[in-house]
Tab-separated table of C-alpha atoms in Angstrom:
chain	number	residue	atom	x	y	z
A	92	MET	CA	-26.342	-11.290	-10.070
A	93	SER	CA	-23.537	-9.867	-7.963
A	94	ASP	CA	-21.435	-7.071	-9.513
A	95	SER	CA	-18.348	-8.092	-7.573
A	96	ILE	CA	-15.555	-9.739	-9.509
A	97	GLU	CA	-13.885	-12.591	-7.714
A	98	GLU	CA	-10.135	-12.948	-8.006
A	99	PRO	CA	-9.224	-16.228	-9.722
A	100	GLU	CA	-7.777	-18.792	-7.368
A	101	MET	CA	-4.108	-19.651	-7.711
A	102	THR	CA	-3.381	-22.794	-9.610
A	103	LYS	CA	-1.456	-25.606	-7.957
A	104	ARG	CA	1.608	-24.577	-9.960
A	105	GLU	CA	1.292	-20.933	-8.908
A	106	ARG	CA	0.908	-21.888	-5.252
A	107	ALA	CA	3.990	-24.069	-5.450
A	108	ALA	CA	5.968	-21.226	-7.039
A	109	ALA	CA	4.824	-18.772	-4.365
A	110	GLN	CA	5.787	-21.196	-1.608
A	111	ARG	CA	9.196	-21.721	-3.195
A	112	ARG	CA	9.802	-17.966	-3.414
A	113	GLN	CA	8.854	-17.607	0.240
A	114	LEU	CA	11.242	-20.436	1.137
A	115	ILE	CA	14.057	-18.672	-0.725
A	116	LEU	CA	13.321	-15.345	0.982
A	117	GLU	CA	13.338	-16.944	4.418
A	118	ALA	CA	16.595	-18.706	3.604
A	119	ALA	CA	18.125	-15.443	2.372
A	120	MET	CA	17.158	-13.593	5.536
A	121	THR	CA	18.645	-16.405	7.634
A	122	CYS	CA	21.907	-16.171	5.679
A	123	PHE	CA	22.010	-12.387	5.975
A	124	LEU	CA	21.450	-12.592	9.733
A	125	GLU	CA	24.020	-15.323	10.325
A	126	HIS	CA	26.745	-14.317	7.866
A	127	GLY	CA	25.926	-10.801	6.672
A	128	TYR	CA	24.575	-9.665	3.314
A	129	HIS	CA	27.979	-9.103	1.740
A	130	GLN	CA	29.312	-12.504	2.822
A	131	SER	CA	26.213	-14.435	1.675
A	132	GLY	CA	26.102	-15.620	-1.918
A	133	VAL	CA	23.322	-17.151	-3.986
A	134	ARG	CA	24.868	-20.589	-3.437
A	135	ASP	CA	24.601	-20.080	0.330
A	136	ILE	CA	20.953	-19.071	-0.022
A	137	ALA	CA	20.167	-22.080	-2.217
A	138	LYS	CA	21.889	-24.403	0.239
A	139	GLN	CA	19.995	-22.892	3.173
A	140	ALA	CA	16.709	-23.302	1.264
A	141	GLY	CA	17.561	-26.897	0.346
A	142	ILE	CA	17.165	-26.307	-3.395
A	143	SER	CA	19.456	-26.305	-6.402
A	144	LEU	CA	21.133	-23.145	-7.627
A	145	GLY	CA	19.228	-23.458	-10.907
A	146	ASN	CA	15.943	-23.637	-9.020
A	147	LEU	CA	16.795	-20.446	-7.178
A	148	TYR	CA	17.594	-18.689	-10.472
A	149	ASN	CA	14.172	-19.719	-11.757
A	150	HIS	CA	12.702	-17.356	-9.147
A	151	PHE	CA	15.379	-14.685	-8.645
A	152	PRO	CA	18.034	-13.619	-11.190
A	153	GLY	CA	20.442	-12.725	-8.380
A	154	LYS	CA	20.972	-11.742	-4.758
A	155	HIS	CA	20.026	-8.134	-5.408
A	156	ASP	CA	16.621	-9.259	-6.697
A	157	VAL	CA	16.090	-11.146	-3.441
A	158	LEU	CA	16.788	-7.920	-1.580
A	159	VAL	CA	14.247	-6.068	-3.739
A	160	GLU	CA	11.635	-8.607	-2.645
A	161	ILE	CA	12.638	-8.204	1.011
A	162	ALA	CA	12.184	-4.431	0.653
A	163	ALA	CA	8.697	-5.062	-0.733
A	164	LEU	CA	7.926	-7.275	2.252
A	165	GLU	CA	9.110	-4.524	4.584
A	166	ARG	CA	6.742	-2.103	2.838
A	167	ALA	CA	3.869	-4.561	3.318
A	168	GLY	CA	4.772	-4.843	7.004
A	169	LEU	CA	4.524	-1.058	7.355
A	170	GLU	CA	1.054	-0.924	5.781
A	171	PRO	CA	-0.904	-1.162	9.091
A	172	VAL	CA	1.207	1.654	10.552
A	173	LEU	CA	0.684	3.840	7.477
A	174	LYS	CA	-3.076	3.254	7.623
A	175	LEU	CA	-3.037	4.155	11.314
A	176	LEU	CA	-1.439	7.527	10.553
A	177	GLN	CA	-4.137	8.305	7.974
A	178	ARG	CA	-7.111	7.670	10.232
A	179	GLU	CA	-9.439	10.512	11.176
A	180	ASP	CA	-8.947	10.211	14.943
A	181	GLU	CA	-7.492	13.048	17.003
A	182	PRO	CA	-3.796	13.598	16.143
A	183	PRO	CA	-2.499	13.181	19.737
A	184	THR	CA	-4.292	9.833	20.010
A	185	LEU	CA	-2.901	8.674	16.673
A	186	LEU	CA	0.613	9.856	17.511
A	187	GLU	CA	0.590	7.885	20.740
A	188	ALA	CA	-0.702	4.805	18.908
A	189	PHE	CA	1.943	5.253	16.207
A	190	ILE	CA	4.807	5.350	18.707
A	191	GLN	CA	3.569	2.149	20.294
A	192	SER	CA	2.743	0.330	17.040
A	193	TYR	CA	5.888	1.231	15.114
A	194	GLY	CA	8.072	0.725	18.188
A	195	GLN	CA	6.845	-2.812	18.732
A	196	LEU	CA	7.103	-3.599	15.005
A	197	ILE	CA	10.775	-2.739	14.637
A	198	ALA	CA	11.841	-4.074	18.040
A	199	GLU	CA	11.527	-7.675	16.855
A	200	PRO	CA	15.136	-8.923	17.263
A	201	ASP	CA	15.473	-10.649	13.880
A	202	SER	CA	13.831	-7.750	12.067
A	203	LEU	CA	16.083	-5.214	13.766
A	204	LEU	CA	19.290	-7.163	13.194
A	205	LEU	CA	18.389	-7.601	9.521
A	206	THR	CA	17.764	-3.852	9.268
A	207	ILE	CA	21.177	-3.127	10.797
A	208	GLU	CA	22.862	-5.532	8.383
A	209	ILE	CA	21.149	-4.075	5.330
A	210	THR	CA	21.790	-0.508	6.505
A	211	SER	CA	25.518	-1.174	6.781
A	212	GLU	CA	25.512	-2.579	3.254
A	213	ALA	CA	23.448	0.382	1.999
A	214	VAL	CA	26.189	2.767	3.147
A	215	ARG	CA	28.532	1.035	0.692
A	216	LYS	CA	25.971	0.594	-2.068
A	217	PRO	CA	23.491	3.479	-2.568
A	218	ASP	CA	21.290	1.396	-4.874
A	219	ILE	CA	20.578	-0.946	-1.975
A	220	GLY	CA	19.909	2.012	0.312
A	221	ALA	CA	17.397	3.401	-2.173
A	222	LEU	CA	15.288	0.242	-1.888
A	223	PHE	CA	14.698	0.802	1.809
A	224	LEU	CA	14.872	4.603	1.947
A	225	GLY	CA	11.705	4.692	-0.128
A	226	ASN	CA	9.879	2.818	2.625
A	227	ARG	CA	11.320	5.132	5.289
A	228	ASP	CA	10.416	8.244	3.292
A	229	GLU	CA	6.798	7.115	2.938
A	230	LEU	CA	6.558	6.465	6.679
A	231	VAL	CA	8.111	9.804	7.640
A	232	ARG	CA	5.910	11.783	5.262
A	233	ALA	CA	2.792	10.062	6.604
A	234	LEU	CA	3.879	11.057	10.116
A	235	GLN	CA	4.548	14.591	8.915
A	236	GLY	CA	0.967	14.717	7.629
A	237	LEU	CA	-0.304	13.736	11.061
A	238	ILE	CA	1.841	16.392	12.759
A	239	ASP	CA	0.623	19.036	10.313
A	240	ARG	CA	-2.997	18.080	11.019
A	241	GLY	CA	-2.310	18.368	14.718
A	242	ILE	CA	-0.820	21.835	14.226
A	243	GLU	CA	-3.813	22.981	12.165
A	244	ARG	CA	-6.199	21.726	14.849
A	245	GLY	CA	-4.212	23.404	17.604
A	246	ASP	CA	-3.191	20.117	19.226
A	247	PHE	CA	0.542	20.671	18.596
A	248	ARG	CA	2.691	23.784	18.557
A	249	ARG	CA	4.106	24.994	15.271
A	250	THR	CA	7.582	23.762	14.428
A	251	SER	CA	10.174	25.243	12.092
A	252	ASP	CA	10.088	22.091	9.961
A	253	SER	CA	7.460	19.401	10.516
A	254	LEU	CA	9.253	17.006	8.156
A	255	GLU	CA	12.407	17.146	10.274
A	256	THR	CA	10.286	16.687	13.391
A	257	ALA	CA	8.818	13.530	11.853
A	258	HIS	CA	12.315	12.284	10.998
A	259	PHE	CA	13.462	12.857	14.583
A	260	ILE	CA	10.513	10.962	16.050
A	261	VAL	CA	11.062	7.940	13.787
A	262	GLU	CA	14.803	7.995	14.472
A	263	LEU	CA	14.201	8.136	18.219
A	264	ILE	CA	11.927	5.095	18.009
A	265	ASP	CA	14.584	3.302	15.957
A	266	ALA	CA	17.197	4.140	18.596
A	267	CYS	CA	14.962	2.747	21.336
A	268	ALA	CA	14.591	-0.476	19.363
A	269	TYR	CA	18.358	-0.785	18.910
A	270	ARG	CA	18.896	-0.278	22.613
A	271	SER	CA	16.190	-2.756	23.589
A	272	VAL	CA	17.766	-5.504	21.489
A	273	LEU	CA	21.470	-4.749	21.892
A	274	SER	CA	21.369	-3.823	25.589
A	275	GLU	CA	18.312	-5.880	26.591
A	276	VAL	CA	16.473	-2.801	27.865
A	277	ASP	CA	12.697	-3.115	28.206
A	278	MET	CA	11.104	-1.641	25.074
A	279	THR	CA	7.781	-0.909	26.768
A	280	LYS	CA	9.444	1.350	29.332
A	281	GLN	CA	11.498	3.059	26.652
A	282	LEU	CA	8.414	3.815	24.574
A	283	SER	CA	6.685	5.218	27.652
A	284	HIS	CA	9.563	7.647	28.246
A	285	LEU	CA	9.707	8.440	24.544
A	286	ARG	CA	6.010	9.349	24.473
A	287	GLU	CA	6.548	11.760	27.358
A	288	PHE	CA	9.484	13.364	25.566
A	289	VAL	CA	7.719	13.692	22.199
A	290	PHE	CA	4.520	15.138	23.638
A	291	ALA	CA	6.464	17.550	25.835
A	292	SER	CA	8.259	18.734	22.695
A	293	LEU	CA	5.101	19.152	20.630
A	294	GLN	CA	2.792	20.482	23.334
A	295	ARG	CA	1.997	24.184	23.210
A	296	SER	CA	2.685	26.298	26.246
A	297	LYS	CA	-0.221	27.791	28.208
A	298	GLU	CA	0.979	31.240	27.184
A	299	GLY	CA	0.896	30.236	23.528
A	300	LYS	CA	-2.648	28.918	23.808
A	301	SER	CA	-3.762	32.101	25.512
A	302	MET	CA	-2.196	34.318	22.844
A	303	GLU	CA	-3.760	32.234	20.084
A	304	LYS	CA	-7.195	32.676	21.603
A	305	LYS	CA	-6.619	36.442	21.535
A	306	GLY	CA	-5.647	36.250	17.864
A	307	ASP	CA	-2.034	37.226	18.443
A	308	LEU	CA	-0.605	34.027	16.829
């Protein structure tokens, strides 16, 4: 007999509820993109989804709860990138893969425009910002861990603050994504230049390597 425990299949009712929630989330994101988060109400979302207001409230108590679910979806979207940063490959190889993977992920036009819209609303409402800052903090700290491993291995030079270095790298990738969408600049070329810049910043000088070998560092 197998020791594995199979997850029970969703009932027809549960599948229908999950599909309805997904429909509402997609409708909400469409409303936020077209009209802005602040200007979109639950009635607008229900209308976009083609359901009654009461049906929407059966799944989400309010607009803020929809945003909580969107933040959870963003976290799920980051999962492959977080797993990439935790792999046991050489840090320079993983850093290069991270820049490419994360850069392509956030450069999706709809995803980026939704991020900009939510960010602007988060400036006015810290509780909204906290939903998404948690995702960003987890990403940055995972990147910091990779940088620290690279420093310990001698792949990267020591920095005054590896957490701030991780923040800068993520923010630079974000800026490239904004430029690629808003100015229609090729993201692939931008990421290529960004990789050169980041590795030039983290690479140890030949003099530093020589001194380390002599035990002076």
